[in-house]
């Protein structure tokens, strides 16, 4: 469980990246953090594993104040997957990359190898195990980084903008993977501005703007709220736009729908049919 | 003759074992707005670069067939010669701004081609006005947001006065507000006569603006036609294309024997069509 | 690192900012020469007292002062070391002179960097017949330094999150721990360079030797004046130092 109590943070002492942020994420939740550029989403997530320490307020991870634990320690429980996989790849084979993180966190060589094998299988990376990560395609490099984090079996998996540049098929596979992880008990946190991805996959959304949390709750409520959407410079979800347009013509239709099936049923009710 | 004409064009990157493009045939007329989409690795990036000559002059490899742009065969003309016909805007804005200020960036292209300084100055002033870049004049590229950087990158490409604007996923790295701004800008340029070839995954935003949707897979063009026809084809789902949800609803309603008068590409269109249908 | 502040260009308007970079280059060379020609306290103080008004003319006194404050440790170090180790007759006096010379040199260079905009610098180099590719490589380097810096921080964050401890261990371990930072930084920079090259090539870079320039730098009367005065001062100083000799009172030293 991750708790932020009235956290404030500033990178340079002038501009506040986080202002009085209070947030609680329970074990097993699946949460999306949305907001415009500069809202503080990534800054927030970096407080989870101690990369950043709050100027004011507290960060409590699994009951212990994060201040008392180093980044390396916190990384055993909190796995962060970055947007640019090239920021961490530096060894000559995929296997070495995955084992590197594990050894740093204290696993023995045998344990590390075993976990590596398991995660290579899970992510269909077995044929690439002995290849150099630098020779792989962009998508494959992303999977290697994801694998290296999953190998540590973190209790919390946080991903920073995982859908950028991904096609629909890749996003679907990612969504399935995250659902699997969540079913196994892993808490999943995703920072993204891909509103359709969030609507389809995350029950809870935290919306941020200018360092503050402006909304936090059920995704369908948060993302159909025009105020929250406007504050975070997001575009409303496709189905909410449809719902709002339909509501103008058919007042009985709710303007706050977010799911495709909801809109479909509303149309069926209006036009009759099976 | 078409402005861009791919004739049986195939390309294999040096060092690669498979063809990036296989016998591609494509004709683009002046003024069209083409959206090219497809799963990762389908060849859309290679297609873009074949229009302005980066393929094969910058990315070497094996070529078969031809690409003729504005009457020029890209194999026989340098990228520099093609630059004043087809301008290419890339995905990452920071990698397209190589100078320290906006005016120099816009002037970069024309200066490279040896254009007369007073003409360059005129183009810079026009573009700063057209793309509303006045407030960015004193900023270092690093201090600009992604959307601002991309606007400057587009201005820098337009400075060469191309007839064709090719954009390779220009909004991937941008937040939703900036993405809309850039795509609105591109649609505006198209209305004013620019031929646009855009690679984009987010069809819910661009399919309304496009005159034509080209679907690629594994180096080949699989479908090519008006968005409303292409998006309702079953192959879209097979290929994992992000069909706009309004269009998906149209198809699901059809299966339930509810036929809307036309194929909607957006939520607003969908609502209007439902209204039309309810009056019948 | 605050002593580096005085080498950063800032966009202000001042008489010195308005001069052509080339005339400023001549001026700064002469100022540096003046700092190097003398190794006695009094002449160096005179040189400094001529330099400080120039800093004032570029509206950067505050910045200069901050930088000088940042230099205190280095200055103290120089003074102490030279007093203890040099074999001159009056070591303390000598080390004060050395410190003054350092300050004068830094101030001279800062006159250039404070007032010359990086693009103007590269344009000046091009007009001085430096090949375009070299001048441009220099300005591109300046353009990408902050970007690279940000990338380095992102890489450090990514590796720290994998358990790499950058600030622990003996000297050997710390050096080994820079590998996970440097390798990705180099790779990322190479990948970026290829993308930048595509963008530049698409805009005709390198296509002709007859490249034109939208804004050229032109010498004005004030520039010629600065160059003339600088050259006269240089000749005068060389004459005084080597031929005329310095008067007694200028050679005064502290008696220890």
PDB file of C-alpha atoms in Angstrom, chain B residues 49 52 54 58-59 79-80 83 88 90 94-101 103-105 107-115 117 120-121 124 138 140-142 156 160, chain C residues 11 117-119 122-123 132 136 139-140 142-144 146-148 150 191-192 194-208 210-215:
ATOM      1  CA  UNK B  49      10.880   8.268 -46.357  1.00  0.00           C
ATOM      2  CA  UNK B  52      11.378  12.566 -50.066  1.00  0.00           C
ATOM      3  CA  UNK B  54      15.704   9.523 -47.605  1.00  0.00           C
ATOM      4  CA  UNK B  58      20.108   8.219 -46.580  1.00  0.00           C
ATOM      5  CA  UNK B  59      18.874   4.732 -45.691  1.00  0.00           C
ATOM      6  CA  UNK B  79      17.171  14.520 -50.925  1.00  0.00           C
ATOM      7  CA  UNK B  80      18.060  18.218 -51.090  1.00  0.00           C
ATOM      8  CA  UNK B  83      13.206  18.959 -50.037  1.00  0.00           C
ATOM      9  CA  UNK B  88       9.030  15.587 -43.762  1.00  0.00           C
ATOM     10  CA  UNK B  90       9.171  13.571 -37.672  1.00  0.00           C
ATOM     11  CA  UNK B  94      13.327  17.875 -30.044  1.00  0.00           C
ATOM     12  CA  UNK B  95      15.356  16.048 -32.680  1.00  0.00           C
ATOM     13  CA  UNK B  96      14.195  18.425 -35.394  1.00  0.00           C
ATOM     14  CA  UNK B  97      15.247  21.676 -33.766  1.00  0.00           C
ATOM     15  CA  UNK B  98      18.955  21.988 -34.294  1.00  0.00           C
ATOM     16  CA  UNK B  99      19.525  25.685 -33.784  1.00  0.00           C
ATOM     17  CA  UNK B 100      19.217  27.969 -30.813  1.00  0.00           C
ATOM     18  CA  UNK B 101      16.351  30.132 -31.919  1.00  0.00           C
ATOM     19  CA  UNK B 103      14.109  32.262 -36.712  1.00  0.00           C
ATOM     20  CA  UNK B 104      17.366  30.483 -37.372  1.00  0.00           C
ATOM     21  CA  UNK B 105      15.528  27.166 -37.377  1.00  0.00           C
ATOM     22  CA  UNK B 107      15.893  29.836 -42.010  1.00  0.00           C
ATOM     23  CA  UNK B 108      17.969  26.647 -41.781  1.00  0.00           C
ATOM     24  CA  UNK B 109      16.400  24.871 -44.766  1.00  0.00           C
ATOM     25  CA  UNK B 110      16.439  27.812 -47.196  1.00  0.00           C
ATOM     26  CA  UNK B 111      19.978  28.744 -46.122  1.00  0.00           C
ATOM     27  CA  UNK B 112      21.094  25.194 -46.902  1.00  0.00           C
ATOM     28  CA  UNK B 113      19.708  25.532 -50.406  1.00  0.00           C
ATOM     29  CA  UNK B 114      21.456  28.825 -51.022  1.00  0.00           C
ATOM     30  CA  UNK B 115      18.304  30.923 -51.250  1.00  0.00           C
ATOM     31  CA  UNK B 117      18.869  36.194 -47.735  1.00  0.00           C
ATOM     32  CA  UNK B 120      14.671  33.868 -46.511  1.00  0.00           C
ATOM     33  CA  UNK B 121      13.864  36.763 -44.191  1.00  0.00           C
ATOM     34  CA  UNK B 124      10.685  33.530 -41.847  1.00  0.00           C
ATOM     35  CA  UNK B 138      13.418  34.159 -27.376  1.00  0.00           C
ATOM     36  CA  UNK B 140      15.760  27.940 -26.322  1.00  0.00           C
ATOM     37  CA  UNK B 141      14.278  24.756 -27.862  1.00  0.00           C
ATOM     38  CA  UNK B 142      14.746  23.031 -24.525  1.00  0.00           C
ATOM     39  CA  UNK B 156      10.996  24.918 -40.564  1.00  0.00           C
ATOM     40  CA  UNK B 160      11.185  25.313 -48.189  1.00  0.00           C
TER      41      UNK B 160
ATOM     42  CA  UNK C  11      19.950  38.305 -23.158  1.00  0.00           C
ATOM     43  CA  UNK C 117      25.062  35.137 -28.125  1.00  0.00           C
ATOM     44  CA  UNK C 118      25.981  31.605 -29.178  1.00  0.00           C
ATOM     45  CA  UNK C 119      24.450  31.976 -32.668  1.00  0.00           C
ATOM     46  CA  UNK C 122      28.973  30.783 -34.804  1.00  0.00           C
ATOM     47  CA  UNK C 123      28.032  33.385 -37.412  1.00  0.00           C
ATOM     48  CA  UNK C 132      30.235  26.022 -41.802  1.00  0.00           C
ATOM     49  CA  UNK C 136      27.469  24.548 -36.828  1.00  0.00           C
ATOM     50  CA  UNK C 139      26.338  25.615 -31.993  1.00  0.00           C
ATOM     51  CA  UNK C 140      24.515  22.263 -32.151  1.00  0.00           C
ATOM     52  CA  UNK C 142      25.427  24.108 -27.238  1.00  0.00           C
ATOM     53  CA  UNK C 143      21.867  23.445 -28.321  1.00  0.00           C
ATOM     54  CA  UNK C 144      21.899  19.864 -27.097  1.00  0.00           C
ATOM     55  CA  UNK C 146      20.703  20.858 -21.701  1.00  0.00           C
ATOM     56  CA  UNK C 147      18.883  18.042 -23.484  1.00  0.00           C
ATOM     57  CA  UNK C 148      21.762  15.680 -22.869  1.00  0.00           C
ATOM     58  CA  UNK C 150      18.232  15.936 -18.803  1.00  0.00           C
ATOM     59  CA  UNK C 191      20.356   7.119 -31.863  1.00  0.00           C
ATOM     60  CA  UNK C 192      19.362  10.747 -31.438  1.00  0.00           C
ATOM     61  CA  UNK C 194      20.820   9.626 -36.534  1.00  0.00           C
ATOM     62  CA  UNK C 195      17.345  11.093 -36.153  1.00  0.00           C
ATOM     63  CA  UNK C 196      18.704  14.624 -36.137  1.00  0.00           C
ATOM     64  CA  UNK C 197      20.686  13.819 -39.260  1.00  0.00           C
ATOM     65  CA  UNK C 198      17.517  12.653 -41.025  1.00  0.00           C
ATOM     66  CA  UNK C 199      15.814  15.935 -40.203  1.00  0.00           C
ATOM     67  CA  UNK C 200      18.791  17.971 -41.361  1.00  0.00           C
ATOM     68  CA  UNK C 201      19.210  15.975 -44.552  1.00  0.00           C
ATOM     69  CA  UNK C 202      15.509  16.438 -45.314  1.00  0.00           C
ATOM     70  CA  UNK C 203      16.110  20.159 -45.207  1.00  0.00           C
ATOM     71  CA  UNK C 204      19.023  20.108 -47.605  1.00  0.00           C
ATOM     72  CA  UNK C 205      21.958  20.209 -45.196  1.00  0.00           C
ATOM     73  CA  UNK C 206      25.284  19.921 -46.959  1.00  0.00           C
ATOM     74  CA  UNK C 207      23.779  20.154 -50.406  1.00  0.00           C
ATOM     75  CA  UNK C 208      25.711  23.129 -51.664  1.00  0.00           C
ATOM     76  CA  UNK C 210      27.162  28.239 -51.701  1.00  0.00           C
ATOM     77  CA  UNK C 211      25.195  28.295 -48.496  1.00  0.00           C
ATOM     78  CA  UNK C 212      23.584  31.641 -47.718  1.00  0.00           C
ATOM     79  CA  UNK C 213      22.979  33.275 -44.365  1.00  0.00           C
ATOM     80  CA  UNK C 214      19.887  35.233 -43.457  1.00  0.00           C
ATOM     81  CA  UNK C 215      21.571  37.502 -40.921  1.00  0.00           C
TER      82      UNK C 215
END
